[in-house]
Coordinates of C-alpha atoms in Angstrom, one line a residue:
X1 CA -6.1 -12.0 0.4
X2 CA -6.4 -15.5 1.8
X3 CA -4.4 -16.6 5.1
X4 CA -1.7 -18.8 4.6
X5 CA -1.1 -21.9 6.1
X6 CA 0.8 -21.9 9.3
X7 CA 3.8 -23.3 7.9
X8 CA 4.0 -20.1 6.2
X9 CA 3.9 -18.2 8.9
X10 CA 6.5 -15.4 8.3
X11 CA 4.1 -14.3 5.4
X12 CA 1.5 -13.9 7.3
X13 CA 3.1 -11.8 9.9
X14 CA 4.4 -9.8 6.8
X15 CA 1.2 -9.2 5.5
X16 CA -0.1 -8.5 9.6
X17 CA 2.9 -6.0 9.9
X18 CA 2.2 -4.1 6.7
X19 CA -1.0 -3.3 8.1
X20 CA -0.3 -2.3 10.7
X21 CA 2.1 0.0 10.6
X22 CA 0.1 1.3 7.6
X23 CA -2.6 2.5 10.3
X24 CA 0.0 4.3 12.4
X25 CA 1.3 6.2 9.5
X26 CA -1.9 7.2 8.2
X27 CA -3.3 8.8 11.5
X28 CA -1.1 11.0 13.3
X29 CA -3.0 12.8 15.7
X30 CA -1.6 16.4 15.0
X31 CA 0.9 17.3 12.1
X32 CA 4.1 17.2 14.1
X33 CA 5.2 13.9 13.2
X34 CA 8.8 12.3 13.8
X35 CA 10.4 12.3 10.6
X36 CA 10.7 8.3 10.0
X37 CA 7.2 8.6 10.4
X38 CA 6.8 10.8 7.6
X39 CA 6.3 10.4 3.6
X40 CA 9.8 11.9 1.7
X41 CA 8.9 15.4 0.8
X42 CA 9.4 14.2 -2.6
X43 CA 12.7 13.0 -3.8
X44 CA 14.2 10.5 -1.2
X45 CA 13.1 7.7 1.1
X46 CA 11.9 7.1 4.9
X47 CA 10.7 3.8 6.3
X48 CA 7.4 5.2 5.5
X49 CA 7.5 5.5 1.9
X50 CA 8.1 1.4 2.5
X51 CA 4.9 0.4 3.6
X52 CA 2.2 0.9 0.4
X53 CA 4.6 -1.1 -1.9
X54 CA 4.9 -3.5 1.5
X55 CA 1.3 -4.1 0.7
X56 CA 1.4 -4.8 -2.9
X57 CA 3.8 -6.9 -2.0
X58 CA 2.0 -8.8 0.5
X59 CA -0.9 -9.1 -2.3
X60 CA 1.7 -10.7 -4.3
X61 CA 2.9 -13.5 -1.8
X62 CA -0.9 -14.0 -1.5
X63 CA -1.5 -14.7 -5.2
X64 CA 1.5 -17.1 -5.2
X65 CA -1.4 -19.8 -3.5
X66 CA -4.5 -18.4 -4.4
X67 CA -3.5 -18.8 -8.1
X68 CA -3.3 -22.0 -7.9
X69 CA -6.8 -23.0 -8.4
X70 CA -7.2 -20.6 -11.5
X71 CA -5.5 -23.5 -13.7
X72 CA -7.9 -25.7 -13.4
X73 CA -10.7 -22.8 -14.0
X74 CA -11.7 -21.7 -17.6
X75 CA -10.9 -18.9 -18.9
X76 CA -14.4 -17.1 -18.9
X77 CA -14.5 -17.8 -14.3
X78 CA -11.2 -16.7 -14.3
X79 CA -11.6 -13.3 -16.2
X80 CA -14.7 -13.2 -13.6
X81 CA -13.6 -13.7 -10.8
X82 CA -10.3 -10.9 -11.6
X83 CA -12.6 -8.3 -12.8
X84 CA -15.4 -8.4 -10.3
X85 CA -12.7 -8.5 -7.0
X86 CA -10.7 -5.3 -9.2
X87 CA -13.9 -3.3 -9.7
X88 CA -15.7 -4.5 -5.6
X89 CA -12.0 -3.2 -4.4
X90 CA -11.7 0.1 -6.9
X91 CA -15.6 0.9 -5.9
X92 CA -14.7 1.0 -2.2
X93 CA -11.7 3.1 -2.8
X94 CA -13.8 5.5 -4.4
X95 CA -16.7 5.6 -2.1
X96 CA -14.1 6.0 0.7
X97 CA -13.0 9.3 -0.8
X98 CA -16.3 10.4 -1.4
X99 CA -17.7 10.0 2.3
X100 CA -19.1 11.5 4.1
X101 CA -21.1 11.9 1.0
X102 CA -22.5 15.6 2.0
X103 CA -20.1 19.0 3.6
X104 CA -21.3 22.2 4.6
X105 CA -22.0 24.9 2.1
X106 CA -20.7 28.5 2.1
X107 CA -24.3 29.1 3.0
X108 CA -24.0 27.0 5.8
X109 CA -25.9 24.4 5.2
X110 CA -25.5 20.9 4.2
X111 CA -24.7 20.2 0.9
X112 CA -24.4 17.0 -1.1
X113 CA -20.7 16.7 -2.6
X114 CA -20.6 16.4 -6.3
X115 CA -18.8 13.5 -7.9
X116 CA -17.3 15.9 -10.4
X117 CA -15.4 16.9 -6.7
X118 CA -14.4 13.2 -5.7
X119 CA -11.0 11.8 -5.9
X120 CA -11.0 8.6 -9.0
X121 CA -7.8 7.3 -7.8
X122 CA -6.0 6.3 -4.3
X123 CA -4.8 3.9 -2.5
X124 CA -7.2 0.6 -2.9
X125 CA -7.9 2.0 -6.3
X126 CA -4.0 1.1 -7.0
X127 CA -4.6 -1.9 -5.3
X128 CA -7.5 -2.9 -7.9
X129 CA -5.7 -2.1 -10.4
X130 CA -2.3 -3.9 -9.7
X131 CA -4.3 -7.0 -8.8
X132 CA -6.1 -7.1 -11.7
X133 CA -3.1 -6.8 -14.1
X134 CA -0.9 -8.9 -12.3
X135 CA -3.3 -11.8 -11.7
X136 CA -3.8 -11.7 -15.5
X137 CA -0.2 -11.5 -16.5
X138 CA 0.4 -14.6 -13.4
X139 CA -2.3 -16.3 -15.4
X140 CA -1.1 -16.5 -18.9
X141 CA 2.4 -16.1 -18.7
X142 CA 5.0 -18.6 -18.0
X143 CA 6.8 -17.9 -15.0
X144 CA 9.9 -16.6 -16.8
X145 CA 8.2 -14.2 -19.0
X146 CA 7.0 -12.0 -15.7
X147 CA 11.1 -11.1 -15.2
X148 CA 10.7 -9.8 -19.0
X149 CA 7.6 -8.2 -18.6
X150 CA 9.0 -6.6 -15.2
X151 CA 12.1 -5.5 -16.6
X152 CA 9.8 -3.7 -19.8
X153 CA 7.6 -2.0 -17.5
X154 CA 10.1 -0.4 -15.3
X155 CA 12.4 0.1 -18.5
X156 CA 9.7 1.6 -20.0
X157 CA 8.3 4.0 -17.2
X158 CA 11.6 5.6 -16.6
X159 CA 11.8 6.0 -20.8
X160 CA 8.3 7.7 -20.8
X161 CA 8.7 9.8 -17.9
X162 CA 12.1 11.3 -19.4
X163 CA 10.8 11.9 -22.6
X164 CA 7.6 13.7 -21.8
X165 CA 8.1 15.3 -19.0
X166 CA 9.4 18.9 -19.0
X167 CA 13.2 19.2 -20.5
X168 CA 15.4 19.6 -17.6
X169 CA 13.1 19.1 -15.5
X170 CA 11.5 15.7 -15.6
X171 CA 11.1 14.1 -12.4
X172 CA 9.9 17.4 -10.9
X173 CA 6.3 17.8 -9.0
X174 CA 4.5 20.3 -11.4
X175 CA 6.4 18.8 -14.7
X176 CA 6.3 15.4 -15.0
X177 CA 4.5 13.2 -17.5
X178 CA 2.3 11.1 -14.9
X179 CA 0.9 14.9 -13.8
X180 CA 0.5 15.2 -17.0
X181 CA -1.5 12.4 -18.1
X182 CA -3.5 12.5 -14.9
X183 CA -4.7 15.9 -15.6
X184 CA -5.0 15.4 -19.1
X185 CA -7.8 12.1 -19.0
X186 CA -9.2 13.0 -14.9
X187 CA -8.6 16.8 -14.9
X188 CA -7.5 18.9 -11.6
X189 CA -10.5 18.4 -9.8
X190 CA -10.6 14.5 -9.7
X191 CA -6.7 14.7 -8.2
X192 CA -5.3 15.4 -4.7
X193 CA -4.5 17.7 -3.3
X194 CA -2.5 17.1 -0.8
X195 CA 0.2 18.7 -1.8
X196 CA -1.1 22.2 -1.9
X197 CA -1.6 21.4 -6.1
X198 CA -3.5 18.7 -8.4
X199 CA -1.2 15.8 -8.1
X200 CA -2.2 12.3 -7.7
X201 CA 0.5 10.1 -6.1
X202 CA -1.7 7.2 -7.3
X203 CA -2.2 8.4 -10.6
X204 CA -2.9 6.4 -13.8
X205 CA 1.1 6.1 -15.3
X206 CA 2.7 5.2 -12.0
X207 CA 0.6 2.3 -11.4
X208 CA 2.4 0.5 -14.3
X209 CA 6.0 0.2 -12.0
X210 CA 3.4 -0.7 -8.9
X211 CA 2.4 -3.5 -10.9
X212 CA 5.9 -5.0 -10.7
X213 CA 5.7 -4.8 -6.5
X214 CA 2.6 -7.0 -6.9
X215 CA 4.6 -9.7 -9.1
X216 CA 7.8 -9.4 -6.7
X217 CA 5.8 -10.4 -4.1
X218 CA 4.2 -13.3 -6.4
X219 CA 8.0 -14.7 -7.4
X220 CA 9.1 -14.7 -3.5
X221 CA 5.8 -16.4 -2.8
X222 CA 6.3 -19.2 -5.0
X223 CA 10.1 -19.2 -4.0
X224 CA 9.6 -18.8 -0.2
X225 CA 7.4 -22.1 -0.8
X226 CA 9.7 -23.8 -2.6
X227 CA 13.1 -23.0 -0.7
X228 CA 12.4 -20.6 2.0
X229 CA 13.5 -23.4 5.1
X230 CA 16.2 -24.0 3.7
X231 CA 20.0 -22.0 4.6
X232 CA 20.2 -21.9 0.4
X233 CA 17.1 -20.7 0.2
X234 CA 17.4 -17.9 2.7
X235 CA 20.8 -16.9 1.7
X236 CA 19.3 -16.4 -1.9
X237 CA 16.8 -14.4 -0.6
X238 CA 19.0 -12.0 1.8
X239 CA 21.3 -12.0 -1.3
X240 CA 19.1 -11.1 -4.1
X241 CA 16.9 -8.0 -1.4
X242 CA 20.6 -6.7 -0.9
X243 CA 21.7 -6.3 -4.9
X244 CA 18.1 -4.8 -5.5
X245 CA 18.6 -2.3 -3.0
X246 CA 22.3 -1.7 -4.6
X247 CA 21.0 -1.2 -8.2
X248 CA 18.0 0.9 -6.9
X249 CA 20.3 3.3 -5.6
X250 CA 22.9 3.3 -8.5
X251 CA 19.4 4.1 -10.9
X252 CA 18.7 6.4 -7.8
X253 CA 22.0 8.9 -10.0
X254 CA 19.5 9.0 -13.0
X255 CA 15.9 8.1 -12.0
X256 CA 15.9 9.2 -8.5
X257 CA 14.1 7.3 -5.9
X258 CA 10.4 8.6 -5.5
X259 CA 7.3 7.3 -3.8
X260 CA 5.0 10.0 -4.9
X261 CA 6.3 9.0 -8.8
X262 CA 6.4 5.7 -7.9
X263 CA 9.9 6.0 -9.7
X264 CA 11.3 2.5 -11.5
X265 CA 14.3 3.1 -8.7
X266 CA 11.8 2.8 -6.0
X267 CA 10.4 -0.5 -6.8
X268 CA 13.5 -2.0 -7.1
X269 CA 14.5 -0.5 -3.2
X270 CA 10.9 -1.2 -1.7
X271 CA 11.3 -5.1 -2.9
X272 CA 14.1 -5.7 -1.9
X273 CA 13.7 -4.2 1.4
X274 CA 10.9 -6.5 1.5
X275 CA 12.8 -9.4 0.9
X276 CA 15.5 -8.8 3.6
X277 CA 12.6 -8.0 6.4
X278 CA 10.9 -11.7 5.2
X279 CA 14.0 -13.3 5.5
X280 CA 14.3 -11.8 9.0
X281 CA 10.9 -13.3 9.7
X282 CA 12.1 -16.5 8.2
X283 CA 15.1 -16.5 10.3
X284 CA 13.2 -15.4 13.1
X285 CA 10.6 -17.4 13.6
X286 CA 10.9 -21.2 11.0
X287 CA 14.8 -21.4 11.8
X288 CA 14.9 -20.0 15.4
X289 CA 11.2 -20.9 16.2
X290 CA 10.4 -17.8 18.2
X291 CA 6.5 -17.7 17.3
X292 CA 5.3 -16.0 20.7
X293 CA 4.9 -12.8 19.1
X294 CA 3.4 -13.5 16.0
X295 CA 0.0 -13.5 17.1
X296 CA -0.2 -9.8 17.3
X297 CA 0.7 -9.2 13.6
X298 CA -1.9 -12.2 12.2
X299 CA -4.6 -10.7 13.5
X300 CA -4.1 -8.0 10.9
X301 CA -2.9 -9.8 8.4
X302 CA -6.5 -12.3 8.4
X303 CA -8.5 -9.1 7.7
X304 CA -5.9 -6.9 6.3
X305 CA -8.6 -5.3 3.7
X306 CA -11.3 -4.6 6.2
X307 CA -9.2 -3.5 8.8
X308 CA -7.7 -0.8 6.4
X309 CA -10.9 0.2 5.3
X310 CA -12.1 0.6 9.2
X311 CA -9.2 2.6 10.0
X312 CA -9.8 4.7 6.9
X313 CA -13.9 5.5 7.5
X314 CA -13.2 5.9 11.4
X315 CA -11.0 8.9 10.9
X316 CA -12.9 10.3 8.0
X317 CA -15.9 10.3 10.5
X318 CA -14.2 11.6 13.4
X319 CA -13.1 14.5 11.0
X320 CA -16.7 15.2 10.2
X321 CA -18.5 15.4 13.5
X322 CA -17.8 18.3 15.1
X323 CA -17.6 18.9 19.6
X324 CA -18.0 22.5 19.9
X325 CA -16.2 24.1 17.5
X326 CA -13.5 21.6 16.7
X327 CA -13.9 18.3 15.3
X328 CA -14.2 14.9 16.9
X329 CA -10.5 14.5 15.9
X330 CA -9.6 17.1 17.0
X331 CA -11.0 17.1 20.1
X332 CA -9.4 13.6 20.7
X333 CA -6.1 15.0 20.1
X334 CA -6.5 18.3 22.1
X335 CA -8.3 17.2 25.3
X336 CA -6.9 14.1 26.2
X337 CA -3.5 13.4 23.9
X338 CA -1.9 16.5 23.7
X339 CA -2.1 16.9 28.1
X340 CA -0.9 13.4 28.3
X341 CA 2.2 13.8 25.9
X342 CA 2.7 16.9 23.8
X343 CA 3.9 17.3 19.9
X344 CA 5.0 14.4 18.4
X345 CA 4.8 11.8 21.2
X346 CA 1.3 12.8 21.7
X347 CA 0.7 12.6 18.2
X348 CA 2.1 9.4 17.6
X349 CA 0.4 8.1 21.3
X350 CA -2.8 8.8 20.0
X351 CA -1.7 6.9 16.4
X352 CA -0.8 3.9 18.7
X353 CA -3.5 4.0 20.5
X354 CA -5.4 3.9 17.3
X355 CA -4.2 0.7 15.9
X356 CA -4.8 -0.6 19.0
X357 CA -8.4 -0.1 18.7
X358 CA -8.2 -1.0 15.2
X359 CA -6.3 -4.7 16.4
X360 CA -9.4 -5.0 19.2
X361 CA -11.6 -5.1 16.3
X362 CA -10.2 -7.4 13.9
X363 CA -8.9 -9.6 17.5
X364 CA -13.2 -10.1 17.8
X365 CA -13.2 -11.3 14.5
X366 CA -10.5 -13.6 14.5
X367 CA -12.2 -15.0 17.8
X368 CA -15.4 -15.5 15.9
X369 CA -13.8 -16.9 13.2
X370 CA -14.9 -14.1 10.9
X371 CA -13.0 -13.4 7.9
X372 CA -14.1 -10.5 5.3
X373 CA -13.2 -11.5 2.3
X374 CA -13.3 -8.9 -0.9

């Protein structure tokens, strides 16, 4: 993702925020966890079930300038330059679920782990893939055609999940039809875990409705160029987040609103949630000019990639070396977190504190006007 110019500011700390609070979400430093700060158990929706499709969406208002010079490319750079960024981004995703590379075996000794053991899809995976469909649908569609093609992929989801999954049952965790398909073409040992079963909430079927976060984000993009300093303009945008939100929860009655399905529902709420915090930035900082806190937020958003991907490796590696008899993480958490401020304060101190270390990094960068670019 490229940074915007500064008169598009309000993206940029979009994109900078997304990170951000992407990090603290991802590394609590015990499992006690205040509840906003917590995925939906499954049906349902807390603010953090907002910020992955935040991201797509942020990819999206990226593509709505980096596109741009695509129409005066030919067709055979284009396809290039789309299917070499979706497979460098999809490779690292993998990798990152592979490290460390080696465990210890029930022998006690250190083993290399098997890709037949490795997780195929997560969270830049989705990425990859959502890029690459929606930059190729941006490319050679008209601009109308994406509401059609939109509309027939979340149509379509919901009409594939009800008819495969189980009867009566549908939308549940061990009987729906992305489970399904997932175990079907990857099989249980390529799928996480994480929920005590094989199931991938990045899985191969719900990346189809994810595609249409990437292509909201596109649309408001182009629009937010167009229109978005203007009191029409950001009237239409407060307008149109609020009736999404309305309609996602009126589908909520039949498709129910699910991050882990990635439910047709959920897209609808997650964009236009998205829309009504850009028009608060909007607001914020074009028509009231308060920009003395943006600078926070940009740092993430110039290396939002990288600095994922470095919050991602640090805590697989402080998982994997060991002090004593706990790990590095877990030492963090128990000697110096924990004493400071116990249960969830001290878990979400050390998440903070985390992000913080995270910014430091990608504040150096900035400063040395280094920019990784994937």
């Amino acid at each position: 993702m490229q940074t915007t110019p500064q008169r598009f500011l309000p993206l940029d700390v979009f994109r900078g925020m997304t990170v951000c609070f992407m990090i603290i979400v991802n590394t609590p430093g015990t499992n006690d966890i205040f509840a906003p700060l917590e995925h939906a158990k499954w049906h349902g929706f807390t603010p953090t079930d907002l910020v992955f499709p935040s991201f797509l969406f942020a990819v999206g208002n990226a593509m709505s300038f980096s596109m741009r010079k695509y129409q005066q490319m030919g067709n055979a750079s284009v396809l290039s330059k789309i299917f070499r960024r979706t497979l460098l981004i999809f490779l690292l995703g993998f990798l990152m679920y592979w490290l460390p590379f080696i465990r210890t075996g029930a022998d006690g000794h250190w083993e290399f782990i098997p890709v037949s053991d490795t997780r195929i899809l997560g969270v830049l995976q989705r990425i990859a893939l959502c890029y690459c469909f929606a930059s190729l649908l941006i490319h050679y569609l008209p601009k109308k055609t994406l509401w059609i093609v939109s509309a027939v992929l979340l149509l379509g989801y919901w009409a594939i999940m009800y008819a495969f999954g189980q009867p009566g049952a549908p939308y549940e965790l061990q009987s729906n039809a992305a489970l399904f398909l997932d175990k079907f073409i990857m099989g249980d040992s390529h799928l996480y875990h994480g929920e005590g079963l094989a199931f991938d909430p990045e899985g191969i079927l719900s990346t189809l409705p994810a595609i249409v976060n990437v292509i909201g984000g596109y649309l408001a993009g182009l629009y937010i160029q167009e229109k978005g300093k203007t009191n029409e303009g950001l009237t239409r945008l407060i307008s149109t987040g609020v009736i999404l939100v309305l309609i996602a929860w009126l589908w909520n009655t039949q498709f129910p609103v699910n991050k882990k399905l990635w439910t047709s529902s959920f897209v609808l709420n997650t964009i236009g949630l998205d829309l009504l915090i850009l028009s608060a930035l909007i607001y914020i900082i074009d028509f009231k000019s308060k920009t003395g806190w943006t600078g926070f937020f940009t740092v993430f958003g110039k290396n939002p990639l990288f600095l994922y991907l470095l919050s991602e490796v640090g805590v697989i590696f402080l998982n994997f070396f060991m002090i004593g008899s706990v790990t590095a993480f877990a030492w963090l958490n128990i000697t110096i977190f924990q004493p400071v401020a116990s249960g969830k304060v001290g878990s979400l101190l050390f998440a903070l504190i985390y992000m913080l270390f995270c910014w430091t990094v990608g504040k150096i960068l900035d400063k040395r006007r280094i920019y990784v670019r994937v």
